[in-house]
PDB file of C-alpha atoms in Angstrom:
ATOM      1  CA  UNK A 586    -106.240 -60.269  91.762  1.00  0.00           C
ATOM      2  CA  UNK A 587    -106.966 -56.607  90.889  1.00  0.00           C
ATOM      3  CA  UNK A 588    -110.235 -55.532  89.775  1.00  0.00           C
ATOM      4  CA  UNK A 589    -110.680 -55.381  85.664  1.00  0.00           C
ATOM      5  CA  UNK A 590    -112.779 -51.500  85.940  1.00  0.00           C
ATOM      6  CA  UNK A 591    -110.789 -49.854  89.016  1.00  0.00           C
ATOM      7  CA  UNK A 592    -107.687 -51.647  89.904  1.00  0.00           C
ATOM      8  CA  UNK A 593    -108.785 -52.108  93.490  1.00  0.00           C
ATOM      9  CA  UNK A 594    -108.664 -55.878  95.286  1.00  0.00           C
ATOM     10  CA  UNK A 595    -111.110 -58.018  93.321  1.00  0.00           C
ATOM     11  CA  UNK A 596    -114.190 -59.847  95.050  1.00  0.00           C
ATOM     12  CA  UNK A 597    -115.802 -61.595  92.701  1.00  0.00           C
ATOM     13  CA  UNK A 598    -113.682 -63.449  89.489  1.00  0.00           C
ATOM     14  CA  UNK A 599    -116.334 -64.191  86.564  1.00  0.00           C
ATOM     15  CA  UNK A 600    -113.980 -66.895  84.691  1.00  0.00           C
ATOM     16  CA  UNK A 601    -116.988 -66.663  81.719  1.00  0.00           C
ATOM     17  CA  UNK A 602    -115.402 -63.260  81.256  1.00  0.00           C
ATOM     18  CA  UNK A 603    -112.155 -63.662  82.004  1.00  0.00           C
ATOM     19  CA  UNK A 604    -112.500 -60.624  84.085  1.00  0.00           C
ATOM     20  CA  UNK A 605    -112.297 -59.857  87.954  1.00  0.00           C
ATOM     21  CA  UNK A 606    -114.307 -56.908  90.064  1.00  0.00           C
ATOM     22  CA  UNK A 607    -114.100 -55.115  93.143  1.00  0.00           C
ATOM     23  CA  UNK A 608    -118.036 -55.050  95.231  1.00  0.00           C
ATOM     24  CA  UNK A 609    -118.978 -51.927  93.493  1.00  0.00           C
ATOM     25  CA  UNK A 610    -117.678 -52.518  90.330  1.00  0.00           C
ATOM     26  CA  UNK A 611    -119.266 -55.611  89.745  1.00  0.00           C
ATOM     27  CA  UNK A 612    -122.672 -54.193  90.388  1.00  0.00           C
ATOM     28  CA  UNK A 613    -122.114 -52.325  87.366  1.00  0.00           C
ATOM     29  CA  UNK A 614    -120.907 -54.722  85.685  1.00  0.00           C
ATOM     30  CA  UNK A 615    -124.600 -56.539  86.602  1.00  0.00           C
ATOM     31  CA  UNK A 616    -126.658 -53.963  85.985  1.00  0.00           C
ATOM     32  CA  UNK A 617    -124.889 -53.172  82.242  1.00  0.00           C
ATOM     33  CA  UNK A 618    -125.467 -57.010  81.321  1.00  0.00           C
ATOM     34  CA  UNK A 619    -129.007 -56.616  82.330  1.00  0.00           C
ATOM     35  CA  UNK A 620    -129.415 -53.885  80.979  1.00  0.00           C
ATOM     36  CA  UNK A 621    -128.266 -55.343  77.589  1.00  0.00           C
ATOM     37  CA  UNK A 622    -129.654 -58.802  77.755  1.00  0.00           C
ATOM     38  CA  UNK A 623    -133.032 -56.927  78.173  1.00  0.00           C
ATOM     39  CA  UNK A 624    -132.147 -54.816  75.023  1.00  0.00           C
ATOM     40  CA  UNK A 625    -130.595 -56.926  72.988  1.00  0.00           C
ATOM     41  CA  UNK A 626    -133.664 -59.877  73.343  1.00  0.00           C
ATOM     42  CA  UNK A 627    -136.378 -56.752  73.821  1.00  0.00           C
ATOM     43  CA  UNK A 628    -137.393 -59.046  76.738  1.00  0.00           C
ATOM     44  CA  UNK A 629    -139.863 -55.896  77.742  1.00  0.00           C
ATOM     45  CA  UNK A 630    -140.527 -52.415  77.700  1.00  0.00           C
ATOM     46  CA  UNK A 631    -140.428 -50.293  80.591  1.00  0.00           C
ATOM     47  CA  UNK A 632    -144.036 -49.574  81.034  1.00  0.00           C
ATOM     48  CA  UNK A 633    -144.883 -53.361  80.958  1.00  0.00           C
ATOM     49  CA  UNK A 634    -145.983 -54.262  84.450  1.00  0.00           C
ATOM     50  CA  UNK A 635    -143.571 -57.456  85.413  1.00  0.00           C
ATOM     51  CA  UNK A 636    -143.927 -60.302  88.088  1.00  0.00           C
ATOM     52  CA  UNK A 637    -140.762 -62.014  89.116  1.00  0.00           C
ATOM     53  CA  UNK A 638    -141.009 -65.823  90.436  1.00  0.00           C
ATOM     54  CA  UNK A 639    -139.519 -65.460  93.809  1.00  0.00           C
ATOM     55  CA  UNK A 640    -137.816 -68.744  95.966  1.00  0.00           C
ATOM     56  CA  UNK A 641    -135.992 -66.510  98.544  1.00  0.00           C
ATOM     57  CA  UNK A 642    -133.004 -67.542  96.640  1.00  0.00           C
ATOM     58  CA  UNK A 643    -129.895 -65.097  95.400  1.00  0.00           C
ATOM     59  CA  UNK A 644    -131.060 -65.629  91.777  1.00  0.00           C
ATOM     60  CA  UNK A 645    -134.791 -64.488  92.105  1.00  0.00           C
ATOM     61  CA  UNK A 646    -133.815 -61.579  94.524  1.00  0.00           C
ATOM     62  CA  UNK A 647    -131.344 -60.321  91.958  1.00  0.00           C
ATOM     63  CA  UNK A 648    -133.350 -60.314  89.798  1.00  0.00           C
ATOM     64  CA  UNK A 649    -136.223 -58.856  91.293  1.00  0.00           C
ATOM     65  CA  UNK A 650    -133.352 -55.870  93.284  1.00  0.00           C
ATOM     66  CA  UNK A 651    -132.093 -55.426  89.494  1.00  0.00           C
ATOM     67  CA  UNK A 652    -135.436 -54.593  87.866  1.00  0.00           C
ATOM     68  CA  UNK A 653    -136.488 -52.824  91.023  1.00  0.00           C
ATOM     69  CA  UNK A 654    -133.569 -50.515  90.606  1.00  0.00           C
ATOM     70  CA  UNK A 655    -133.305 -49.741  86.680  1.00  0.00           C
ATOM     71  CA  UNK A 656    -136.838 -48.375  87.324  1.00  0.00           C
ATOM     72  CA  UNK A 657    -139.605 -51.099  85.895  1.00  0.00           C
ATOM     73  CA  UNK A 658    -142.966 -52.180  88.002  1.00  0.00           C
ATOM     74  CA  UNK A 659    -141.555 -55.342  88.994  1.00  0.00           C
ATOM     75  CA  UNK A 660    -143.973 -57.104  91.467  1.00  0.00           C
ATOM     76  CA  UNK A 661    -142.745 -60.135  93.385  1.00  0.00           C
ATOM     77  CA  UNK A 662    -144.485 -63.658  93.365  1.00  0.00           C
ATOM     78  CA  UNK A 663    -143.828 -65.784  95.918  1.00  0.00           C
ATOM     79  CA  UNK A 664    -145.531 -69.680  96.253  1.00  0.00           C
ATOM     80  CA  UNK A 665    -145.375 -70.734  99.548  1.00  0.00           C
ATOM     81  CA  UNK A 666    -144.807 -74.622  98.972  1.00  0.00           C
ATOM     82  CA  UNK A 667    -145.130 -75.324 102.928  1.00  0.00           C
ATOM     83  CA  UNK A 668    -141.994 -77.585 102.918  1.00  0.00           C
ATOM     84  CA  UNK A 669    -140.882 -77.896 106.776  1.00  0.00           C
ATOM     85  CA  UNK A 670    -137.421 -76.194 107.230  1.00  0.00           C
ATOM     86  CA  UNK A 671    -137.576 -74.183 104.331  1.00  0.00           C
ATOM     87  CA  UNK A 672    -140.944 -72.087 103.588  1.00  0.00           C
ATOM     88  CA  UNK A 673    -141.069 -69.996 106.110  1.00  0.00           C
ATOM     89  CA  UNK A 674    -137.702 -68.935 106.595  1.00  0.00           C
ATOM     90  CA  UNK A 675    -137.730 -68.260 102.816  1.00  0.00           C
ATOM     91  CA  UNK A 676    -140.991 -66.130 103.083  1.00  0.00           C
ATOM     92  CA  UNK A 677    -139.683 -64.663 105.466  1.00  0.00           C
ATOM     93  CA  UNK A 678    -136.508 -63.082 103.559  1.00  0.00           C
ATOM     94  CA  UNK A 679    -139.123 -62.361 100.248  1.00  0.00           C
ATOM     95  CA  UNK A 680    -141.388 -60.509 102.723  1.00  0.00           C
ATOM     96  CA  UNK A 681    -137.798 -58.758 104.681  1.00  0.00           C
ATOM     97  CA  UNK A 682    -136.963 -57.695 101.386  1.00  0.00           C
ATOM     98  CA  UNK A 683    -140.227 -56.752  99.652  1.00  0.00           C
ATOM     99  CA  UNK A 684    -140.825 -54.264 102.837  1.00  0.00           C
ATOM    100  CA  UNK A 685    -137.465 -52.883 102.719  1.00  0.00           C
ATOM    101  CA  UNK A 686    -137.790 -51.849  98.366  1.00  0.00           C
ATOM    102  CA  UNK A 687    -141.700 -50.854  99.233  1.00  0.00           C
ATOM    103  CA  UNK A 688    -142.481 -53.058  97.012  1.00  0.00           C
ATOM    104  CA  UNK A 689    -145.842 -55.507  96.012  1.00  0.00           C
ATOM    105  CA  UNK A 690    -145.343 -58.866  96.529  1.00  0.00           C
ATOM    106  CA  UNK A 691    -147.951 -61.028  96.193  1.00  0.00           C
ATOM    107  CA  UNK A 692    -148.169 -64.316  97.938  1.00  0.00           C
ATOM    108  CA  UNK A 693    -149.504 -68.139  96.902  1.00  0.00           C
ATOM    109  CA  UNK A 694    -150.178 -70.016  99.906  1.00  0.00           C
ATOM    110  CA  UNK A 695    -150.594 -73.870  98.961  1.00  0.00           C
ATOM    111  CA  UNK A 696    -152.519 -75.232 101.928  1.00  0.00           C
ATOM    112  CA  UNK A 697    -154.857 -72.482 101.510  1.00  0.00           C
ATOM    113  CA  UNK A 698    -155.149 -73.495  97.891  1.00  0.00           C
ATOM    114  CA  UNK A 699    -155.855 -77.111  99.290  1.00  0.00           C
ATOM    115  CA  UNK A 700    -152.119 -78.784  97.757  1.00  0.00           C
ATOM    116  CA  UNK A 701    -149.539 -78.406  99.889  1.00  0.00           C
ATOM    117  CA  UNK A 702    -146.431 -80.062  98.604  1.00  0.00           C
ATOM    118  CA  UNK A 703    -145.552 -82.564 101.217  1.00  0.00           C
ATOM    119  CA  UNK A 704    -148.946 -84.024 100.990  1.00  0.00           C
ATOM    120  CA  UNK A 705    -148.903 -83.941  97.093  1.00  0.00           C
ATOM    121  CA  UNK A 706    -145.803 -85.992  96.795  1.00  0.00           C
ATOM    122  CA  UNK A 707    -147.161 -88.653  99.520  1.00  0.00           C
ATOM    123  CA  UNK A 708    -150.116 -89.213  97.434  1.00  0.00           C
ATOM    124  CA  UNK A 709    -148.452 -89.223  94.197  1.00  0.00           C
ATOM    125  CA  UNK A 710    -145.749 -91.078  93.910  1.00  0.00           C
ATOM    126  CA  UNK A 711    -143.929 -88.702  91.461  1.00  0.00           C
ATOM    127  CA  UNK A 712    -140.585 -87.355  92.463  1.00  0.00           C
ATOM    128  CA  UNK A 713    -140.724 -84.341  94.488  1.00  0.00           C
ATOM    129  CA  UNK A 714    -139.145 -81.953  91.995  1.00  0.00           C
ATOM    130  CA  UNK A 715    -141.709 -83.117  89.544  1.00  0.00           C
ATOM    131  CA  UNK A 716    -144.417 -82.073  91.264  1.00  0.00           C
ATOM    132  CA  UNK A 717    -143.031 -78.999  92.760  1.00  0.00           C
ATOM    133  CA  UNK A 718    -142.024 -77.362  89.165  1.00  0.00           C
ATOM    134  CA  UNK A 719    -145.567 -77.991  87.341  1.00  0.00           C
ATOM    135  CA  UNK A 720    -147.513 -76.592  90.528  1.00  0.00           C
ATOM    136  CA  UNK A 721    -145.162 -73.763  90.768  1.00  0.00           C
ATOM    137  CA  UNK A 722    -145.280 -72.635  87.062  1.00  0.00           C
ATOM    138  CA  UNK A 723    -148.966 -73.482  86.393  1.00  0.00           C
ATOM    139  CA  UNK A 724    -149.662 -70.409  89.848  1.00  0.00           C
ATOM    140  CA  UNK A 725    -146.886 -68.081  88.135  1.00  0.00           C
ATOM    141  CA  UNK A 726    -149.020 -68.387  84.807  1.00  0.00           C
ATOM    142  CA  UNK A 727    -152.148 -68.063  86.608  1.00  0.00           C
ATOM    143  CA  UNK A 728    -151.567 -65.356  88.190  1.00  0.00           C
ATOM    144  CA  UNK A 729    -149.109 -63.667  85.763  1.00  0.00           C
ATOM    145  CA  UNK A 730    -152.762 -63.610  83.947  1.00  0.00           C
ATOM    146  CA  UNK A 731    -155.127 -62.962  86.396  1.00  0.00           C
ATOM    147  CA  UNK A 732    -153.211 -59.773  87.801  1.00  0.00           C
ATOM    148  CA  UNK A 733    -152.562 -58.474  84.071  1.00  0.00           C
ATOM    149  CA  UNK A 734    -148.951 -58.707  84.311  1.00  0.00           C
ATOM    150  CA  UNK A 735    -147.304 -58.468  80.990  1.00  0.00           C
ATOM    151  CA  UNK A 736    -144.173 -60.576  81.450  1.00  0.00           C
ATOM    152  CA  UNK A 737    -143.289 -63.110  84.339  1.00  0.00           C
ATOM    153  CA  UNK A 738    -140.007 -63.518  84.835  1.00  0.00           C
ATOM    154  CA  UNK A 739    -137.808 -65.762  86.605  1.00  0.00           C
ATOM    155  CA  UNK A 740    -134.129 -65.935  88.443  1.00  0.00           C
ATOM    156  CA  UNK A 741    -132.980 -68.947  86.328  1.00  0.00           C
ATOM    157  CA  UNK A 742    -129.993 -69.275  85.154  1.00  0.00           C
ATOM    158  CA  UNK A 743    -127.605 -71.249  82.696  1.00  0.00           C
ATOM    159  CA  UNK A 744    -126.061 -73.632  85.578  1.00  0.00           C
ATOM    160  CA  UNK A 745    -130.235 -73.830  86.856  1.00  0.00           C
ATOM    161  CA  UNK A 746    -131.006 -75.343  83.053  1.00  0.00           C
ATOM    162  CA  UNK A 747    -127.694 -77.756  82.921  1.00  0.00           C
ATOM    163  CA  UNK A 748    -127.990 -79.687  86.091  1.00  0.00           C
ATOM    164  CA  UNK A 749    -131.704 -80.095  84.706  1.00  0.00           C
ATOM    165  CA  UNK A 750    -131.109 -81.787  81.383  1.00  0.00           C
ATOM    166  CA  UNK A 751    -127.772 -83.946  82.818  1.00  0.00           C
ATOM    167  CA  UNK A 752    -130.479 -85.288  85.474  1.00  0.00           C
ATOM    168  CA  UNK A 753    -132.649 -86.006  82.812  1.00  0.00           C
ATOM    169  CA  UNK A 754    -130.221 -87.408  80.565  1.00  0.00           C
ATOM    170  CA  UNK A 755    -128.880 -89.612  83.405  1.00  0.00           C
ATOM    171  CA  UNK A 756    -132.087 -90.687  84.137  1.00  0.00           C
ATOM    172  CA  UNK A 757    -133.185 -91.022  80.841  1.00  0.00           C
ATOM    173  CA  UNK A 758    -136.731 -88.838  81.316  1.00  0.00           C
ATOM    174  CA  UNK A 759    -137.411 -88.520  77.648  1.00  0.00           C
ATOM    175  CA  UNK A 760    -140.449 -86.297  77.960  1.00  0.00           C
ATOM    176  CA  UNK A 761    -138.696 -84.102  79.782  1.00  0.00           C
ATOM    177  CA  UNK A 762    -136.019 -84.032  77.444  1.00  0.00           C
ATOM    178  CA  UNK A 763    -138.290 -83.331  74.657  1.00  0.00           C
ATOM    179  CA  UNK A 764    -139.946 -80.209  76.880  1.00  0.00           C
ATOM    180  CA  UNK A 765    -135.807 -78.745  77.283  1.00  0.00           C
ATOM    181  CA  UNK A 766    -135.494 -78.921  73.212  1.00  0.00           C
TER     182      UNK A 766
END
């Protein structure tokens, strides 16, 4: 498969777009959605200050590498959950890749804060996810206000939101349902 922009062997096939790009090529092709999706929705301007949610995931770091790059104050927020296996080699990367851009990150540390999420869910009860997503979005909003950010932003995306509303519908969670409408 050849690549849509320069004819060269395609890496990456985007089936959404019935289109196929070399590496470089489809960091254009990124950055011009981005660029348009942020137009097109006036999402922000480009003297708001921004914090992006950050897991340590591919979504968040794009994110936060594509706002980085097209020139807004985009400040990284990362919650560190202190789930075994996973939080530290995820801080890790946010902190790997916050040094390399010179760029703020600022950092949530649950235990400090007195919740940690393994303990949380033992108490509770509640499924895991649960839990994790309403103490995770109530510390973006706190301190998307505290710090004076302007807009909080976060690496979601369309496949993110789906798998969320089949589990719900399979489960048959109607509050959460009626949060997704």
């Amino acid at each position: 498969m050849k690549c849509r922009r320069c004819g060269k062997q395609a890496e990456v096939e985007l089936r959404s777009h019935h289109a196929a790009f070399c590496r470089d090529c489809f960091f254009i092709f990124f950055r011009r959605q981005v660029e348009r999706a942020i137009k097109r929705w006036r999402m922000f301007k480009p003297q708001d200050r921004i914090l992006v949610a950050i897991s340590g995931g591919k979504d968040s770091l794009s994110l936060w590498d594509i706002l980085l790059n097209m020139g807004y104050k985009a400040t990284g927020l990362y919650i560190d959950l202190k789930i075994d296996g996973f939080s530290e080699k995820a801080k890790e990367k946010v902190e790997k890749f916050a040094q390399e851009r010179k760029s703020d990150l600022i950092i949530v540390d649950l235990e400090k804060e007195g919740i940690p999420i393994p303990k949380i869910i033992h108490y509770s009860g509640k499924e895991p996810c649960s839990i994790c997503g309403q103490i995770k979005r109530y510390y973006f909003n706190r301190m998307a206000y505290e710090k004076n950010f302007h807009v909080l932003a976060t690496g979601h995306n369309l496949d993110d939101e789906t798998t969320r509303l089949l589990a719900n519908l399979l489960r048959w969670q109607m509050t959460y349902l009626i949060d997704q409408a």
